[in-house]
mmCIF file of C-alpha atoms in Angstrom:
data_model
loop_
_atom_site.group_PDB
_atom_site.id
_atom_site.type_symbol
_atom_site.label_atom_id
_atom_site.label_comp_id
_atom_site.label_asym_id
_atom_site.label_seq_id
_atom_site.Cartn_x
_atom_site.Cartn_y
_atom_site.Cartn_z
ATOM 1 C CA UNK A 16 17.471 30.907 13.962
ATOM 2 C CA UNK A 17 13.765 31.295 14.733
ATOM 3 C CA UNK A 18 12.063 28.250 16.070
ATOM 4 C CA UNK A 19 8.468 27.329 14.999
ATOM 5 C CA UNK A 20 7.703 24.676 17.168
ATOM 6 C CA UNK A 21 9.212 22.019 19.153
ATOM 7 C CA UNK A 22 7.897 19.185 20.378
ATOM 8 C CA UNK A 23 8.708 15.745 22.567
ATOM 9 C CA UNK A 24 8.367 12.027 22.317
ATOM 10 C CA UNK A 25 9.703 8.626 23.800
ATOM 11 C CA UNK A 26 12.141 8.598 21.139
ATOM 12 C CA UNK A 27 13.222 12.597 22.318
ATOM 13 C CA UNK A 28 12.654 16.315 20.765
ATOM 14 C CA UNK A 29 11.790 17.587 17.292
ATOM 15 C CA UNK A 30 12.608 20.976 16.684
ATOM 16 C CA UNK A 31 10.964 22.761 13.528
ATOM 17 C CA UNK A 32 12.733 26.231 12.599
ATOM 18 C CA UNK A 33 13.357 28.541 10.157
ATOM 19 C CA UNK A 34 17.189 29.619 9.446
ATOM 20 C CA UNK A 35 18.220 33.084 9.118
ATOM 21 C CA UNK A 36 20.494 32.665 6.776
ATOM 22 C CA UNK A 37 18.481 31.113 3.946
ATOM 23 C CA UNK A 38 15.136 31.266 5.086
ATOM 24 C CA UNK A 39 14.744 27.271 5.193
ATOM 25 C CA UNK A 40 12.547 25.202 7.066
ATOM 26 C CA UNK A 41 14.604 22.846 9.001
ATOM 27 C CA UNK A 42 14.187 20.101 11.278
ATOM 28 C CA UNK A 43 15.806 18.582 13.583
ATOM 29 C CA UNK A 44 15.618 15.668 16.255
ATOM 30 C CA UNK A 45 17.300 15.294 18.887
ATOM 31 C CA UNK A 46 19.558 18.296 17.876
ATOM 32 C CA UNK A 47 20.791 16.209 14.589
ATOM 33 C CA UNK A 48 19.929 17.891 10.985
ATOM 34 C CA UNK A 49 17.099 15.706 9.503
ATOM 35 C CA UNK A 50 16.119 18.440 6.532
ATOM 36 C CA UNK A 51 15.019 21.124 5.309
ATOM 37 C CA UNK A 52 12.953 22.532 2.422
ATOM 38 C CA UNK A 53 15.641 23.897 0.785
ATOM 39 C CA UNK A 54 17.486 20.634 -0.833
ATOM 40 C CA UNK A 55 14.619 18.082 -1.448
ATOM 41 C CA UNK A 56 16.119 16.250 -4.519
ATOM 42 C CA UNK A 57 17.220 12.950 -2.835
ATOM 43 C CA UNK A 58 12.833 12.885 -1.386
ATOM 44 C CA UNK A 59 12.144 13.587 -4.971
ATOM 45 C CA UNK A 60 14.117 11.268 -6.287
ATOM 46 C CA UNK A 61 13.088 8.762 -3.795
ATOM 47 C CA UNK A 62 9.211 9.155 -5.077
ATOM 48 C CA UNK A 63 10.178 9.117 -8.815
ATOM 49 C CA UNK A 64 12.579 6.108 -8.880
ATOM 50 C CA UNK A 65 9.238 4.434 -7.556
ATOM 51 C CA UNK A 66 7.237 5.237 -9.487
ATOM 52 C CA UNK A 67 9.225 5.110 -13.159
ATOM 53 C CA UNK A 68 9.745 1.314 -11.812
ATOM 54 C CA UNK A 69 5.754 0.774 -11.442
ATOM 55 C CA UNK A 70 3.416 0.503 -14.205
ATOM 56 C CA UNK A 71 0.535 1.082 -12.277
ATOM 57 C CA UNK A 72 1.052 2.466 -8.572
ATOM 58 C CA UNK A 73 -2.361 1.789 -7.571
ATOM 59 C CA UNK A 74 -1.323 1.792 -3.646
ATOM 60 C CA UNK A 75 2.435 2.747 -1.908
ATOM 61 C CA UNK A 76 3.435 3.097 1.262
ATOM 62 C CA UNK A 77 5.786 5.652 2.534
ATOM 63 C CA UNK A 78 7.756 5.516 5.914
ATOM 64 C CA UNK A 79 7.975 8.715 7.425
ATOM 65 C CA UNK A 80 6.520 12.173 6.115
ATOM 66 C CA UNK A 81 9.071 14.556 7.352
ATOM 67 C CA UNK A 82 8.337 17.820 5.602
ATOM 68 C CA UNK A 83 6.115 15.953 2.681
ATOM 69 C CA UNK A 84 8.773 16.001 -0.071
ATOM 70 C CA UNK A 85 8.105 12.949 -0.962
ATOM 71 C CA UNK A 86 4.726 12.476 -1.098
ATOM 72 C CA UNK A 87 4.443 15.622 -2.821
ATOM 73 C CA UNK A 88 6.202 14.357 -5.690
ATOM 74 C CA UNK A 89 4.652 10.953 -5.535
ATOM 75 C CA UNK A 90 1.068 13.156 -6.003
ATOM 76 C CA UNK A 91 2.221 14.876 -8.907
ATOM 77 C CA UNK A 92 2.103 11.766 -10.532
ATOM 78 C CA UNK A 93 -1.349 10.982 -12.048
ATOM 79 C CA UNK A 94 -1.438 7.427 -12.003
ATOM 80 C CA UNK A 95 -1.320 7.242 -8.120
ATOM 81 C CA UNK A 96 -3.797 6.060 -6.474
ATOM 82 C CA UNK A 97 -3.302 5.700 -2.895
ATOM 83 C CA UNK A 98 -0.269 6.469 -0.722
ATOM 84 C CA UNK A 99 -0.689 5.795 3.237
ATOM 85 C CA UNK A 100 2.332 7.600 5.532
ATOM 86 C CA UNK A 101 3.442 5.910 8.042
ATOM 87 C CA UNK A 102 4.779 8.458 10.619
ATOM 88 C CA UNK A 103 5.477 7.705 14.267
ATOM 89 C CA UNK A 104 5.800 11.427 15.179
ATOM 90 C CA UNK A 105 2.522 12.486 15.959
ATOM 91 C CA UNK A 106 3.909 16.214 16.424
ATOM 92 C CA UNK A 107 5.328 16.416 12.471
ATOM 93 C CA UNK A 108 1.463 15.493 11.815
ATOM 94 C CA UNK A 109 -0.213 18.065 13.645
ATOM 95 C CA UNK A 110 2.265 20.800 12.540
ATOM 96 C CA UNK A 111 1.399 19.751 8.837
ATOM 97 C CA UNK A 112 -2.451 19.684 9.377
ATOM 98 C CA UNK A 113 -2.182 23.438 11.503
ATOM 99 C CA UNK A 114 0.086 24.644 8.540
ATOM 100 C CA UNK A 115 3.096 25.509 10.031
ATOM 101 C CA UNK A 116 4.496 22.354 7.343
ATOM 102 C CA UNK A 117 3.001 23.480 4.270
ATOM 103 C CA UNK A 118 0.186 20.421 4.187
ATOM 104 C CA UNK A 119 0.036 17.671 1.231
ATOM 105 C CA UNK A 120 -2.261 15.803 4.043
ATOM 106 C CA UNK A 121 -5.907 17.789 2.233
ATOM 107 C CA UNK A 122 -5.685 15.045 -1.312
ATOM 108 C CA UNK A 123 -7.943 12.996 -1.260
ATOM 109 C CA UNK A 124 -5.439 10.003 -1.919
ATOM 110 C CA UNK A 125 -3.361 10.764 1.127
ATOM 111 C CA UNK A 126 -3.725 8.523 4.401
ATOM 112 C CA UNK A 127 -1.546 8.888 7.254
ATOM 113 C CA UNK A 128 -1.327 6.432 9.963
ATOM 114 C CA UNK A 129 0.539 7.585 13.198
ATOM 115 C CA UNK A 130 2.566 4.416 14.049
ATOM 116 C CA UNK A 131 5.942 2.973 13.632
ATOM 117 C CA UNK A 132 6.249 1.866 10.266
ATOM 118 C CA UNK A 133 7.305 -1.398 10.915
ATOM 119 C CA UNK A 134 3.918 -2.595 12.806
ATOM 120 C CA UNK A 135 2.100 -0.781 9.550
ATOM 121 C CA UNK A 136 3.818 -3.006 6.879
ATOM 122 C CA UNK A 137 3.630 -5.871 9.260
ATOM 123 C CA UNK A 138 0.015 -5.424 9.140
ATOM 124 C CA UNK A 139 -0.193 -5.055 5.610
ATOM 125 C CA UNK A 140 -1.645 -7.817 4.033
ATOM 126 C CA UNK A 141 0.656 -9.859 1.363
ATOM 127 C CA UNK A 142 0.869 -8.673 -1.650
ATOM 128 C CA UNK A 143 -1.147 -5.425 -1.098
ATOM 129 C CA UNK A 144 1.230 -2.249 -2.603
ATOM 130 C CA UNK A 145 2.884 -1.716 -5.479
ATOM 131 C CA UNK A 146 6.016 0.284 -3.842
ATOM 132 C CA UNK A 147 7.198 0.767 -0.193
ATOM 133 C CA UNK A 148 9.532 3.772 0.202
ATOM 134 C CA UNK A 149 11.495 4.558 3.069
ATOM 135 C CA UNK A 150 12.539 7.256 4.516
ATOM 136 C CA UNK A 151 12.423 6.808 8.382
ATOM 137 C CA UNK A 152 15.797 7.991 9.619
ATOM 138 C CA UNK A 153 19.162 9.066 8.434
ATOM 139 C CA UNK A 154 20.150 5.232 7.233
ATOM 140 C CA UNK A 155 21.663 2.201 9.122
ATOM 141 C CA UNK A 156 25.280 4.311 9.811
ATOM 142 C CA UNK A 157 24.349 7.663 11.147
ATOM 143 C CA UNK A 158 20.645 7.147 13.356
ATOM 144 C CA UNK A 159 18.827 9.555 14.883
ATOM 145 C CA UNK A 160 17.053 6.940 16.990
ATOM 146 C CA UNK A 161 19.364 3.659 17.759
ATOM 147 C CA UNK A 162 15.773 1.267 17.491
ATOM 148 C CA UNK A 163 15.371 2.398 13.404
ATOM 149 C CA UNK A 164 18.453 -0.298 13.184
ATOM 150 C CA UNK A 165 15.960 -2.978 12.553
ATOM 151 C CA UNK A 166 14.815 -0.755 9.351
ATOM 152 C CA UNK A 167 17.698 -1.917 7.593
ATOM 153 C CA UNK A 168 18.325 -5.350 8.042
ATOM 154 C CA UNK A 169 17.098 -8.050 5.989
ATOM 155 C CA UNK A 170 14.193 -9.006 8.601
ATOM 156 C CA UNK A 171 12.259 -6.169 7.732
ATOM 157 C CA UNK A 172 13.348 -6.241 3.996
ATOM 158 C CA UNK A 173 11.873 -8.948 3.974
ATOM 159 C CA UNK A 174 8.806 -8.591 5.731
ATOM 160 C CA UNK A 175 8.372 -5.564 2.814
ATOM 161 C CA UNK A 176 9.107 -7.644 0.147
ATOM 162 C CA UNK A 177 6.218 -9.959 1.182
ATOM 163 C CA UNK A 178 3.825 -6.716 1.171
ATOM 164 C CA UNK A 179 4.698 -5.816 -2.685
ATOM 165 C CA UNK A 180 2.729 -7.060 -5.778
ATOM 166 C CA UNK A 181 4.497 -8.907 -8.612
ATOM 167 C CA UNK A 182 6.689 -5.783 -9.988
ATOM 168 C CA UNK A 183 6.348 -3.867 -7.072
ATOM 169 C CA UNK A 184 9.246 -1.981 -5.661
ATOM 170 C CA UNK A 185 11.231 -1.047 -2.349
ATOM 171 C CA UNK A 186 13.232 2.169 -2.189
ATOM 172 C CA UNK A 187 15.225 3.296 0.230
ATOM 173 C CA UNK A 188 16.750 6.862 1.328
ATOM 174 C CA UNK A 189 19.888 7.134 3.245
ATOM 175 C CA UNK A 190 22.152 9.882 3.956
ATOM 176 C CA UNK A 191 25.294 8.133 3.274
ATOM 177 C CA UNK A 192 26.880 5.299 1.197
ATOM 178 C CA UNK A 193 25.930 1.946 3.395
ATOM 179 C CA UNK A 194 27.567 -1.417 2.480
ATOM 180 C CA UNK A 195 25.354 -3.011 4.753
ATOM 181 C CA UNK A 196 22.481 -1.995 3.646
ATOM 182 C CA UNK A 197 22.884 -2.664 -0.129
ATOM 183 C CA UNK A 198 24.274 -6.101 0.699
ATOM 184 C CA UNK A 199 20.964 -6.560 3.056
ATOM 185 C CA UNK A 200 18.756 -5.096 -0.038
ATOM 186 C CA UNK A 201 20.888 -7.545 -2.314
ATOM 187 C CA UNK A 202 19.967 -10.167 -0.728
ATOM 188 C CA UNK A 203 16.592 -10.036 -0.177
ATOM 189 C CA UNK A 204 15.780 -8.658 -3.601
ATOM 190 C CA UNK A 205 18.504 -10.275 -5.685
ATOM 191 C CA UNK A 206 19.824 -7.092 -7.002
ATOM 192 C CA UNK A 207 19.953 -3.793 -5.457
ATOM 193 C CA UNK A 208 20.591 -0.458 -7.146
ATOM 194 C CA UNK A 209 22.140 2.248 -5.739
ATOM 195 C CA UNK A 210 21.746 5.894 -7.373
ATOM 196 C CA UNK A 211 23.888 8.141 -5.501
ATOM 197 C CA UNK A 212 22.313 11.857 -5.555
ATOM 198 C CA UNK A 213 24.560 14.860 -5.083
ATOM 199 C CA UNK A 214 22.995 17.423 -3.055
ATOM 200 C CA UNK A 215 24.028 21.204 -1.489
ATOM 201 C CA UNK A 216 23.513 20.885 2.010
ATOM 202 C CA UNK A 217 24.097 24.470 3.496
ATOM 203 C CA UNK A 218 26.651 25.627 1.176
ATOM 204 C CA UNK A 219 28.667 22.139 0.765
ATOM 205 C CA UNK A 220 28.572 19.375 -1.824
ATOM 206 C CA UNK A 221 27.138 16.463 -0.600
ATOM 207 C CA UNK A 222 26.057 12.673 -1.806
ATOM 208 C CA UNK A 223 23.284 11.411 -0.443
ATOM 209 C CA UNK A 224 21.898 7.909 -1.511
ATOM 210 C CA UNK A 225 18.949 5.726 -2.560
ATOM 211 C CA UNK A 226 18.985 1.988 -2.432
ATOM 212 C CA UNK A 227 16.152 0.258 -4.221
ATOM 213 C CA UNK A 228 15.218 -3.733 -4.449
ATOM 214 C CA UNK A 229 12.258 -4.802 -7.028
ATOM 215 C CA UNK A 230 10.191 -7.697 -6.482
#
């Protein structure tokens, strides 16, 4: 395992490397797999179940940029117009703009604001985006940082539900099945689907999940 960079934080150490095996680009925090640029259908999918539920995504927000998976595939889309990142990790920014993380950051209708993306949709204004995905840690039962709890409860939920446009959309990435978190989405939304996404995570079958709530 070669390591790329590493870097450290309040919240502890990010670790960017490339595998041996494979030749992936993985990364980790705090020593737990986050992910790699090998399996990036469950960031894909996160982007296009957004969008296919917006007629016009004139502005989205997206919590966390990780390896830009998801942005990436929120770009391809024409009709975008805007998509701020909200990113706490100041590191995973730098490493994109120096191109060790090959960079999405150089379009034009990319902004990234380094903060913790619950103070950036709290200082949204209401009814400003059309979609809010997140993608902040590995979901409300396995976290890489204990604080991200809040992410998933109905407080926040609801705080992004406030930010979306009539027909706008929340999405949701987590790395397991989460009762809580549907029943949290369910109930600030009314409905929440679930679209389970099977995955190969190093050699083994995985599911991993994304929970979505539309306004």
């Amino acid at each position: 395992m070669a390591e790329i960079a590493r870097g450290n934080s309040e919240r502890g150490e990010l670790v960017l490397r490339r595998r041996e095996d494979d030749g992936a680009l993985e990364l980790r925090v705090n020593g737990v797999f986050v992910m790699d640029d090998r399996e990036t259908s469950s960031e894909e999918l996160l982007a296009s179940a957004a969008l296919e539920a917006v007629q016009r995504p004139d502005r989205v927000l997206v919590g966390g940029l990780g390896l830009g998976y998801t942005v990436r595939a929120l770009l391809a889309d024409d009709r975008l117009g805007e998509v701020v990142v909200a990113e706490i990790e100041p590191d995973l920014v730098s490493w994109m703009r120096s191109g060790l993380v090959p960079s999405i950051l150089d379009d034009p209708r990319v902004a990234v604001v380094v903060g913790d993306v619950r103070a950036v949709v709290t200082d949204l204004p209401d009814a400003s985006v059309d979609a809010i995905l997140l993608d902040v840690d590995n979901g409300p039962d396995f976290l890489v940082y204990n604080e991200n709890s809040t992410i998933y409860t109905s407080g926040f939920l609801t705080t992004c539900r406030a930010k979306l446009r009539a027909g706008g959309i929340l999405t949701v990435w987590s790395s397991s099945a989460s009762t809580a978190l549907e029943t949290a989405v369910g109930a600030v939304f009314g409905t929440c689907d679930v679209k389970p996404v099977p995955v190969q995570l190093q050699g083994r079958d995985e599911l991993y999940y994304v929970y979505q709530g539309a306004s």
